PDB file of C-alpha atoms in Angstrom:
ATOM      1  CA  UNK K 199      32.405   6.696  86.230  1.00 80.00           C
ATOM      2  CA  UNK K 200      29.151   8.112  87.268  1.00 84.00           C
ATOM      3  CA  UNK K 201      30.455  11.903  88.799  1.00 84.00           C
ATOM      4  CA  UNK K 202      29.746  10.724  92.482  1.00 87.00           C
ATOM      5  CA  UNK K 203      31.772   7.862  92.406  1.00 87.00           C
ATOM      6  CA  UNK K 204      34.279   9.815  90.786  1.00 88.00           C
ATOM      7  CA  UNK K 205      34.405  12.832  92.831  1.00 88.00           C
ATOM      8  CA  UNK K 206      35.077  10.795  95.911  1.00 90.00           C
ATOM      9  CA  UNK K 207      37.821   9.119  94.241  1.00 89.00           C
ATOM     10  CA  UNK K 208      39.330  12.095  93.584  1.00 89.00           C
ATOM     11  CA  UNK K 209      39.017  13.159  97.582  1.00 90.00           C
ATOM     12  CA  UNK K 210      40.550  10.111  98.793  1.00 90.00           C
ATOM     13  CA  UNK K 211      43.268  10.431  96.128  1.00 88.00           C
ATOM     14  CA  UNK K 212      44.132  13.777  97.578  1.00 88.00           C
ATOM     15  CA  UNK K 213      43.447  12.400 101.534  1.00 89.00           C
ATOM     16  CA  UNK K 214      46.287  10.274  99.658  1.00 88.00           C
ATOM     17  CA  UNK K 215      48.512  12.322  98.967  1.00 88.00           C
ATOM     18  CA  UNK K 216      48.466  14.624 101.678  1.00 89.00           C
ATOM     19  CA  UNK K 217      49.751  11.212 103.680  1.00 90.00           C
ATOM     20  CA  UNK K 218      52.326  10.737 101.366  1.00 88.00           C
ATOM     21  CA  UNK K 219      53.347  14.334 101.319  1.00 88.00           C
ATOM     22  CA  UNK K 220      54.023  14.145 105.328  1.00 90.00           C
ATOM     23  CA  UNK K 221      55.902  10.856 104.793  1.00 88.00           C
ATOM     24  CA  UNK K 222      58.433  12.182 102.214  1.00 87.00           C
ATOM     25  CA  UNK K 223      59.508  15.216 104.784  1.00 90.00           C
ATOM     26  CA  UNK K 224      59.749  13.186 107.682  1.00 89.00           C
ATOM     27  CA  UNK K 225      61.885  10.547 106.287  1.00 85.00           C
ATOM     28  CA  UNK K 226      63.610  13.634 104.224  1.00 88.00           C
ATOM     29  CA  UNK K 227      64.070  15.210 107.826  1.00 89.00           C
ATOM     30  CA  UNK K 228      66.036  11.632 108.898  1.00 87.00           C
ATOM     31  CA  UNK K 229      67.846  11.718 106.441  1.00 88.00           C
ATOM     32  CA  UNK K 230      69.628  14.681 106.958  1.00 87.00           C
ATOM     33  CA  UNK K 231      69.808  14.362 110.769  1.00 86.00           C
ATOM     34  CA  UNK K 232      71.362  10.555 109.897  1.00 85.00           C
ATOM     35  CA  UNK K 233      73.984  12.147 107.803  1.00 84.00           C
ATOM     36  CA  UNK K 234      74.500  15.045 110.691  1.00 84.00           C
ATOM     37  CA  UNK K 235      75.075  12.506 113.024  1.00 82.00           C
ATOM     38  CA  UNK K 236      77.110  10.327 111.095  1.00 80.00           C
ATOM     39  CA  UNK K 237      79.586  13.660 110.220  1.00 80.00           C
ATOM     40  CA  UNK K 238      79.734  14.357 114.380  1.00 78.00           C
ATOM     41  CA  UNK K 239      81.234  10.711 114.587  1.00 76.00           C
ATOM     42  CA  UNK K 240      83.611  11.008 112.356  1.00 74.00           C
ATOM     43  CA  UNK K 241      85.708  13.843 114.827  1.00 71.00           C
ATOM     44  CA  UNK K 242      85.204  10.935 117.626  1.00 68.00           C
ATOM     45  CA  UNK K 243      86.864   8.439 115.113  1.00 65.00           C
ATOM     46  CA  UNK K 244      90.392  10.466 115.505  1.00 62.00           C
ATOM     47  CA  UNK K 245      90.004   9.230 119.640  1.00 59.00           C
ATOM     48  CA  UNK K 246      91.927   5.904 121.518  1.00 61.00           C
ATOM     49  CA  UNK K 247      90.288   3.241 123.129  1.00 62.00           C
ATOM     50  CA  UNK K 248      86.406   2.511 123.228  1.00 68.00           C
ATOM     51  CA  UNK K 249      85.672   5.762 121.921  1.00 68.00           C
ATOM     52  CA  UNK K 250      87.104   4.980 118.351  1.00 72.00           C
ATOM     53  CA  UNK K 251      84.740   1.628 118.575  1.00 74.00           C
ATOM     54  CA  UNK K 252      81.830   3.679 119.663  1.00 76.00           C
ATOM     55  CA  UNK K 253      82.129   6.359 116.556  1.00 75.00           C
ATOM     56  CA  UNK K 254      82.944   3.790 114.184  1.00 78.00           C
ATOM     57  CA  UNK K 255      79.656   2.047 114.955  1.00 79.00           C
ATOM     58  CA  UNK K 256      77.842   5.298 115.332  1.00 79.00           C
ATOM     59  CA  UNK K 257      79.498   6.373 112.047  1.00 78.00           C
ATOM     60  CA  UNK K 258      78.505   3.036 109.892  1.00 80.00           C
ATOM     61  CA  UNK K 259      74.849   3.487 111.553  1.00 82.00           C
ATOM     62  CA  UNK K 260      74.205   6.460 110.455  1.00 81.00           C
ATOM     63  CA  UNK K 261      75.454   6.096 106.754  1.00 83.00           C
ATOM     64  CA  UNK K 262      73.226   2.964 106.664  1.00 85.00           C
ATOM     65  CA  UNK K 263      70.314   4.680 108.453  1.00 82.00           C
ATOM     66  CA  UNK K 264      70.892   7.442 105.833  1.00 83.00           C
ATOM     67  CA  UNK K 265      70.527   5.176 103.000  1.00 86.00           C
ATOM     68  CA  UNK K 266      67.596   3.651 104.280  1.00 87.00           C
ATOM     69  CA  UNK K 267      65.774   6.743 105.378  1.00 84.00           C
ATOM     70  CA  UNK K 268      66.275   7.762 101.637  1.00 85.00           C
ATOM     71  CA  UNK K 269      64.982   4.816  99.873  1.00 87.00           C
ATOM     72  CA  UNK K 270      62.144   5.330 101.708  1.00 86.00           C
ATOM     73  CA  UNK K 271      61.927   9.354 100.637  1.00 85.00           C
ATOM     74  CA  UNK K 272      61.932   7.832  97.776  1.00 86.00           C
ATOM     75  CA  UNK K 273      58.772   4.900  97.849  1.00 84.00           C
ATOM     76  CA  UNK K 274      56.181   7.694  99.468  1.00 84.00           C
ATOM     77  CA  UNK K 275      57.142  10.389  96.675  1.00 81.00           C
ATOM     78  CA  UNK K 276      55.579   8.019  94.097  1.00 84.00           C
ATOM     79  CA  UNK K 277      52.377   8.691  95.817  1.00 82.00           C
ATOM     80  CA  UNK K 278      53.044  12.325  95.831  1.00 82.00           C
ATOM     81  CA  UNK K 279      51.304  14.117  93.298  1.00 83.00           C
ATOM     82  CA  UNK K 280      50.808  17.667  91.609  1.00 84.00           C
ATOM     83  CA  UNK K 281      48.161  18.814  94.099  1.00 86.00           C
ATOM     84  CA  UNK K 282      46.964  21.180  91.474  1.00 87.00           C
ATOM     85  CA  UNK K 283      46.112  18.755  88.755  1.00 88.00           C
ATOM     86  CA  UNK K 284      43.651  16.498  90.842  1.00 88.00           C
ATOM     87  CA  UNK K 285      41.826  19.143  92.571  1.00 90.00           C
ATOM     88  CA  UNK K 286      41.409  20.899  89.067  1.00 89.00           C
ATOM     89  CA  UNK K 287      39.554  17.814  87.790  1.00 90.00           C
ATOM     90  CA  UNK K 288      37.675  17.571  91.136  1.00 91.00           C
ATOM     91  CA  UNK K 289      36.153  21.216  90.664  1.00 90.00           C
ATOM     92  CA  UNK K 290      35.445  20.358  87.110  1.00 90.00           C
ATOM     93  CA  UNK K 291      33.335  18.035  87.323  1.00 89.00           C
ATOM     94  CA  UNK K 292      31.975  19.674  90.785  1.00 89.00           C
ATOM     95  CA  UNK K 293      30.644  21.908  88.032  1.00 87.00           C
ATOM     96  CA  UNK K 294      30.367  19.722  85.272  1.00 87.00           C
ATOM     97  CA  UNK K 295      28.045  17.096  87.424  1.00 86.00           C
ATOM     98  CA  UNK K 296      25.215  20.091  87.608  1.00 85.00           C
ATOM     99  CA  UNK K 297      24.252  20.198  84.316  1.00 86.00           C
ATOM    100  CA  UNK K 298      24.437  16.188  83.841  1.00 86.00           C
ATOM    101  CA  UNK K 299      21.897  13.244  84.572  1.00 85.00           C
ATOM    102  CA  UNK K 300      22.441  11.760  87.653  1.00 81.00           C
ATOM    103  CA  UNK K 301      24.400   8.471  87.148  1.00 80.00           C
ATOM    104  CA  UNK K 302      25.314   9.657  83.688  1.00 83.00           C
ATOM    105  CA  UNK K 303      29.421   9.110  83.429  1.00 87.00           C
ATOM    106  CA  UNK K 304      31.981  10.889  82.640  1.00 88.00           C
ATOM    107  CA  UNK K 305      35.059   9.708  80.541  1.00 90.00           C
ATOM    108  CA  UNK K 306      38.327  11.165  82.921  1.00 89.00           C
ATOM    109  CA  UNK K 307      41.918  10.504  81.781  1.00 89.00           C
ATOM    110  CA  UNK K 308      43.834  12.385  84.513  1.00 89.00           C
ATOM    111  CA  UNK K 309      47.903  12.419  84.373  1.00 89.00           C
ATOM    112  CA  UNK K 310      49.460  12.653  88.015  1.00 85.00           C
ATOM    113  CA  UNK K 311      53.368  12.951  86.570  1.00 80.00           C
ATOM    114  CA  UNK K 312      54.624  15.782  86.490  1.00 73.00           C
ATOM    115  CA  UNK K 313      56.981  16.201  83.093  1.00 65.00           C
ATOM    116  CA  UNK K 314      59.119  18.675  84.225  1.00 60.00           C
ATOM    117  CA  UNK K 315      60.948  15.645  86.498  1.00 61.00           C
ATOM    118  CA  UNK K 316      61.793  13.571  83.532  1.00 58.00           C
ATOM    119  CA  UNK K 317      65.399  14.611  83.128  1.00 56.00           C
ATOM    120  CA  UNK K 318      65.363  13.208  79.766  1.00 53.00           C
ATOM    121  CA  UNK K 319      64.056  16.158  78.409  1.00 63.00           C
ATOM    122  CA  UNK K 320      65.827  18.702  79.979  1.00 72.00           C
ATOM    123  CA  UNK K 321      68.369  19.873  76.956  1.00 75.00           C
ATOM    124  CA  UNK K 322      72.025  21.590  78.410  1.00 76.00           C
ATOM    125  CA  UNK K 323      74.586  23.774  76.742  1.00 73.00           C
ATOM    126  CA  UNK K 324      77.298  25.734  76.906  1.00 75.00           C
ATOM    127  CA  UNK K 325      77.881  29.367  75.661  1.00 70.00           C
ATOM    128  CA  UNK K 326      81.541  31.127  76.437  1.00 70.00           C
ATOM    129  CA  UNK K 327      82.117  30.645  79.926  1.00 71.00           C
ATOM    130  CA  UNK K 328      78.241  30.090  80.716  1.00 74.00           C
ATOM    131  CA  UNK K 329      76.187  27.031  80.742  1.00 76.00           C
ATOM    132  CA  UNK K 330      72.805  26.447  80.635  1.00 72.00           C
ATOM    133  CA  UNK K 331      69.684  23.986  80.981  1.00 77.00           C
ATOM    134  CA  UNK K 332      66.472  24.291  79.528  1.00 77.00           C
ATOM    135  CA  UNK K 333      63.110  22.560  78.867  1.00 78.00           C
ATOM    136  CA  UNK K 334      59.927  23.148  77.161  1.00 80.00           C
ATOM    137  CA  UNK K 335      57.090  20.423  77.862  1.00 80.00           C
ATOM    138  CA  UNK K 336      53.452  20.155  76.671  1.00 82.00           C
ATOM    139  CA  UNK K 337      51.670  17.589  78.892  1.00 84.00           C
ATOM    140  CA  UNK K 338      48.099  17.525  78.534  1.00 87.00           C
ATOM    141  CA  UNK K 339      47.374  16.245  81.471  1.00 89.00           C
ATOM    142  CA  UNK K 340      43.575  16.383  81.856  1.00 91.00           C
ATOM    143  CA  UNK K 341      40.871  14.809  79.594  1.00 92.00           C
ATOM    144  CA  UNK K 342      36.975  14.769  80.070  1.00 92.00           C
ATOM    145  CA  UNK K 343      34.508  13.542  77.993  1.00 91.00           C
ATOM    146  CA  UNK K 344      30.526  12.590  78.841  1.00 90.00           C
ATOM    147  CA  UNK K 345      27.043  14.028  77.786  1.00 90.00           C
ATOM    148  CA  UNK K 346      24.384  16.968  79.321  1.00 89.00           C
ATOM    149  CA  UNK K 347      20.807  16.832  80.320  1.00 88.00           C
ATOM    150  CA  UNK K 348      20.210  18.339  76.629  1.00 84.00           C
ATOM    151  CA  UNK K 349      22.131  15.494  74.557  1.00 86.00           C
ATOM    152  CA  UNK K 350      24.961  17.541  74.299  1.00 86.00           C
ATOM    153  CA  UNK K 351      28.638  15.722  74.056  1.00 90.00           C
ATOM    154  CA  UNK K 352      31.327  17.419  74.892  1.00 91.00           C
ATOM    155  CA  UNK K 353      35.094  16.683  75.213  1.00 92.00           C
ATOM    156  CA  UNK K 354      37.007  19.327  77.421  1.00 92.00           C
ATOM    157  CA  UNK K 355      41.538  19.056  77.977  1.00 92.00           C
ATOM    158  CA  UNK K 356      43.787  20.680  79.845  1.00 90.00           C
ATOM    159  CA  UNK K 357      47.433  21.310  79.008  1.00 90.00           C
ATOM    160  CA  UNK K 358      49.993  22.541  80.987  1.00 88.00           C
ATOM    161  CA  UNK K 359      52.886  24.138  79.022  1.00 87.00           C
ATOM    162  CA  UNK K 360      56.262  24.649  80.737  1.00 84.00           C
ATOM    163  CA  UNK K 361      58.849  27.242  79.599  1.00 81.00           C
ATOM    164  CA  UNK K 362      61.723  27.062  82.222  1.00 79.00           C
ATOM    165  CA  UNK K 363      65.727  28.201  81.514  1.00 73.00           C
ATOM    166  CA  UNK K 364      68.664  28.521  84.105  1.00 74.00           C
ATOM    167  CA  UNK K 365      72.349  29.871  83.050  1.00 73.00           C
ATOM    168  CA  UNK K 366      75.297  29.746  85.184  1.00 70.00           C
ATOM    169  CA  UNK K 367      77.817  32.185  84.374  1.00 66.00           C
ATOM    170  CA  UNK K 368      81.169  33.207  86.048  1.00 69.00           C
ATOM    171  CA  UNK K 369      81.735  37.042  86.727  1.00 66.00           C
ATOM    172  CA  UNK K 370      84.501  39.014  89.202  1.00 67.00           C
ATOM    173  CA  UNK K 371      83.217  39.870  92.230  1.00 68.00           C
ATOM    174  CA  UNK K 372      84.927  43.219  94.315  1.00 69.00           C
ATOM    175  CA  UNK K 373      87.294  40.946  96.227  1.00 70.00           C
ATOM    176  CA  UNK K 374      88.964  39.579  92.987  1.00 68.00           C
ATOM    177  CA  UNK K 375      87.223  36.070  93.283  1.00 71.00           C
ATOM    178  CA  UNK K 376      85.598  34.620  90.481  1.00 68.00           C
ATOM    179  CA  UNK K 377      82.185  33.700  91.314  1.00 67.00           C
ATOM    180  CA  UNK K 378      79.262  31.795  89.480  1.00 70.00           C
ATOM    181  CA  UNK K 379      75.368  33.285  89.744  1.00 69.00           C
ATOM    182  CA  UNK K 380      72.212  32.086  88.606  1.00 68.00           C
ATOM    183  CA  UNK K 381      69.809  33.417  86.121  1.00 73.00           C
ATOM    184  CA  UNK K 382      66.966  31.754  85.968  1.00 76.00           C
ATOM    185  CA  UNK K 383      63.305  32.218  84.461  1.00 77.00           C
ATOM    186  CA  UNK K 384      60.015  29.681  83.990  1.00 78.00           C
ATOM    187  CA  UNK K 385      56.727  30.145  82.852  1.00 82.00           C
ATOM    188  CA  UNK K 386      53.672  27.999  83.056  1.00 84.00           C
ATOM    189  CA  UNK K 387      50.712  28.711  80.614  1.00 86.00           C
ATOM    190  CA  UNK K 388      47.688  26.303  80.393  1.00 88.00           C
ATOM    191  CA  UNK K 389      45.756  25.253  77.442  1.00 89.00           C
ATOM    192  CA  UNK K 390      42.177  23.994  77.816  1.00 89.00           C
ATOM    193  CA  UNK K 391      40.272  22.824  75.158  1.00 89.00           C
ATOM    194  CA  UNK K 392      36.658  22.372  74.721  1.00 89.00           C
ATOM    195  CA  UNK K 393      34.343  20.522  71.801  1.00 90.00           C
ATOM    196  CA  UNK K 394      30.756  20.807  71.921  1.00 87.00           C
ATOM    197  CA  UNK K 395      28.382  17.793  69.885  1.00 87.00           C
ATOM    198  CA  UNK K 396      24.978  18.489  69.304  1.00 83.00           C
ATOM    199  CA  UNK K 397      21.836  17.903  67.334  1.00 81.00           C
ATOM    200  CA  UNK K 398      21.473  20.644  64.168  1.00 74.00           C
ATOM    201  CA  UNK K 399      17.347  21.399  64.839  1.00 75.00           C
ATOM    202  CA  UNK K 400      17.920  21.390  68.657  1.00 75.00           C
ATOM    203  CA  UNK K 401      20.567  24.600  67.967  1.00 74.00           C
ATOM    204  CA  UNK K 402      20.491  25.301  64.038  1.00 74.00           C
ATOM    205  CA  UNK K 403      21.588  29.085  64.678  1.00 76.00           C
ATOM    206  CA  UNK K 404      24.451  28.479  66.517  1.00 73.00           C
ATOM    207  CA  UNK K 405      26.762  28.896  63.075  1.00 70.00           C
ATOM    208  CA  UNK K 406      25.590  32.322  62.944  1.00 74.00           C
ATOM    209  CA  UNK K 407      25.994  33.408  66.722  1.00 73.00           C
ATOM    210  CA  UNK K 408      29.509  33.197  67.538  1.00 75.00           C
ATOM    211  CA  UNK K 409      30.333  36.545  67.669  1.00 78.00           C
ATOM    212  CA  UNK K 410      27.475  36.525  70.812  1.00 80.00           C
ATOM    213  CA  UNK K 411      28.695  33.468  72.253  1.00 78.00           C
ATOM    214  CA  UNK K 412      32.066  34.746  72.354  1.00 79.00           C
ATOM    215  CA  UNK K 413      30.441  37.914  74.440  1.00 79.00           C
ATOM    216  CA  UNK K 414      28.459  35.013  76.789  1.00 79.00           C
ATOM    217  CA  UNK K 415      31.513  33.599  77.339  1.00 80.00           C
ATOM    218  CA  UNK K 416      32.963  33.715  81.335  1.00 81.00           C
ATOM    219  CA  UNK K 417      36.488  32.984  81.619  1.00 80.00           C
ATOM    220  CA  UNK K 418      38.594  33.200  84.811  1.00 79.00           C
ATOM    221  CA  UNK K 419      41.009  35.950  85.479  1.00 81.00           C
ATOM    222  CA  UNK K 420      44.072  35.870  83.459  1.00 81.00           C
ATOM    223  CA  UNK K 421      42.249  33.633  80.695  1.00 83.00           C
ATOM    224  CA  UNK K 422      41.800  34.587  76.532  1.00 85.00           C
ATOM    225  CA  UNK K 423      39.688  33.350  74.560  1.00 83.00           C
ATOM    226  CA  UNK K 424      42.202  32.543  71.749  1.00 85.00           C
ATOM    227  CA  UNK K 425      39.950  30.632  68.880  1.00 85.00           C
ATOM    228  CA  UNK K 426      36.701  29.593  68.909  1.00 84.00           C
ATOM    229  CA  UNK K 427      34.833  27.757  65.838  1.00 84.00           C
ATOM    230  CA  UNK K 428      31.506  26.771  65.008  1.00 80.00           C
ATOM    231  CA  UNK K 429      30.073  24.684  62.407  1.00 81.00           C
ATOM    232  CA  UNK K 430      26.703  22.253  61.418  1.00 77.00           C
ATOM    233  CA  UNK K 431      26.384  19.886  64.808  1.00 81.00           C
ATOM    234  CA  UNK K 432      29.944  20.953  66.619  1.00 83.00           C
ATOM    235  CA  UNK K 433      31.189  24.264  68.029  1.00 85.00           C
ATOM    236  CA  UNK K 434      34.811  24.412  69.093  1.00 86.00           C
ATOM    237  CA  UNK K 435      36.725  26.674  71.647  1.00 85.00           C
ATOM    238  CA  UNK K 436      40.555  26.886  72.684  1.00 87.00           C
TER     239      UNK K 436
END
């Protein structure tokens, strides 16, 4: 899509999301005030008379309330995305849609799941007493592709790497009780990569200047350079 058409996609995804977002806590908020309620009916239950009726019917109303207000928790978090991942692609190409033709479009592949939530790749142990969970995705979860004002193609991806561990272990606490704590770590490290087409007599020295494009080079805060390679027609950087 031209980078217009796809930048306000991208705002009414979010305007999207932000809905959804408000949806999931208020029906979360239900939920738990439905299961509150139906707990406070279950002391009346113990009563004679009408009053047993009355908590009974309070008591099976808020179970089923409960289950309903879940289910739909449940429908509006489907809509509820990584906020960081779309409005990362939204400044991209922000910046991106400067130095392209106007109605010139850009290839976006843009992945809105998050693969931490897939239990199926969370691995669990045991060691002694302790046990632990752990997971270790790659999800590259951004792709853009399109052409500058000079001919240039390029192909840019970002992928988010997740490093997260959590052990339970038992240990004595003063009173003599045997209690269970938490240790738990996760770190989050993003890898963006960029490929740069172009035309050998528009930019034949560019083979022989990468130790001054790496010093031209303007990354954020926090960011290395880790590789960068340059060749006839193509100059690579991760």
């Amino acid at each position: 899509k031209p980078a217009e058409e796809l930048i306000a996609d991208l705002k009414a995804l979010g305007v999207m999301d932000k809905e959804a977002e408000a949806q999931v806590k208020k029906w979360k908020t239900l939920c738990y005030v439905s299961i509150a309620v139906a707990c406070c009916s279950m002391c009346l239950c113990a009563a004679q008379g009408v009053f047993m009726y009355i908590a009974f019917v309070i008591l099976a109303g808020g179970i089923g309330f409960a289950i309903w207000a879940h289910s739909k928790k449940k429908q509006f978090e489907k809509d509820d995305f990584p906020d960081h991942r779309y409005l990362t692609c939204d400044r991209l190409v922000s910046l991106l849609s400067a130095d392209i033709e106007s109605g010139s479009t850009i290839d976006t592949t843009i992945n809105l799941r998050d693969a931490t939530t897939n239990s199926a790749g969370v691995e669990t142990g045991k060691t002694g007493q302790s046990t632990w969970n752990s997971i270790n995705t790659a999800d590259q979860f951004l792709q853009l592709s399109g052409r500058f004002i000079d001919g240039t193609k390029f192909d840019f991806g970002l992928t988010e790497k997740v490093d997260a561990y959590g052990e339970h272990f038992p240990y004595r606490a003063r009173s003599g009780k045997t209690k269970t704590k938490l240790k738990a770590r996760k770190r989050i490290q993003w890898l963006a990569t960029l490929r740069l087409r172009y035309k050998d007599k528009r930019y034949p020295d560019v083979p022989k200047a990468v130790a001054k494009i790496e010093e031209m080079i303007q990354l954020p805060e926090g960011a290395k350079l880790k590789k960068i390679d340059a060749k006839d027609g193509e100059i690579s950087l991760v």
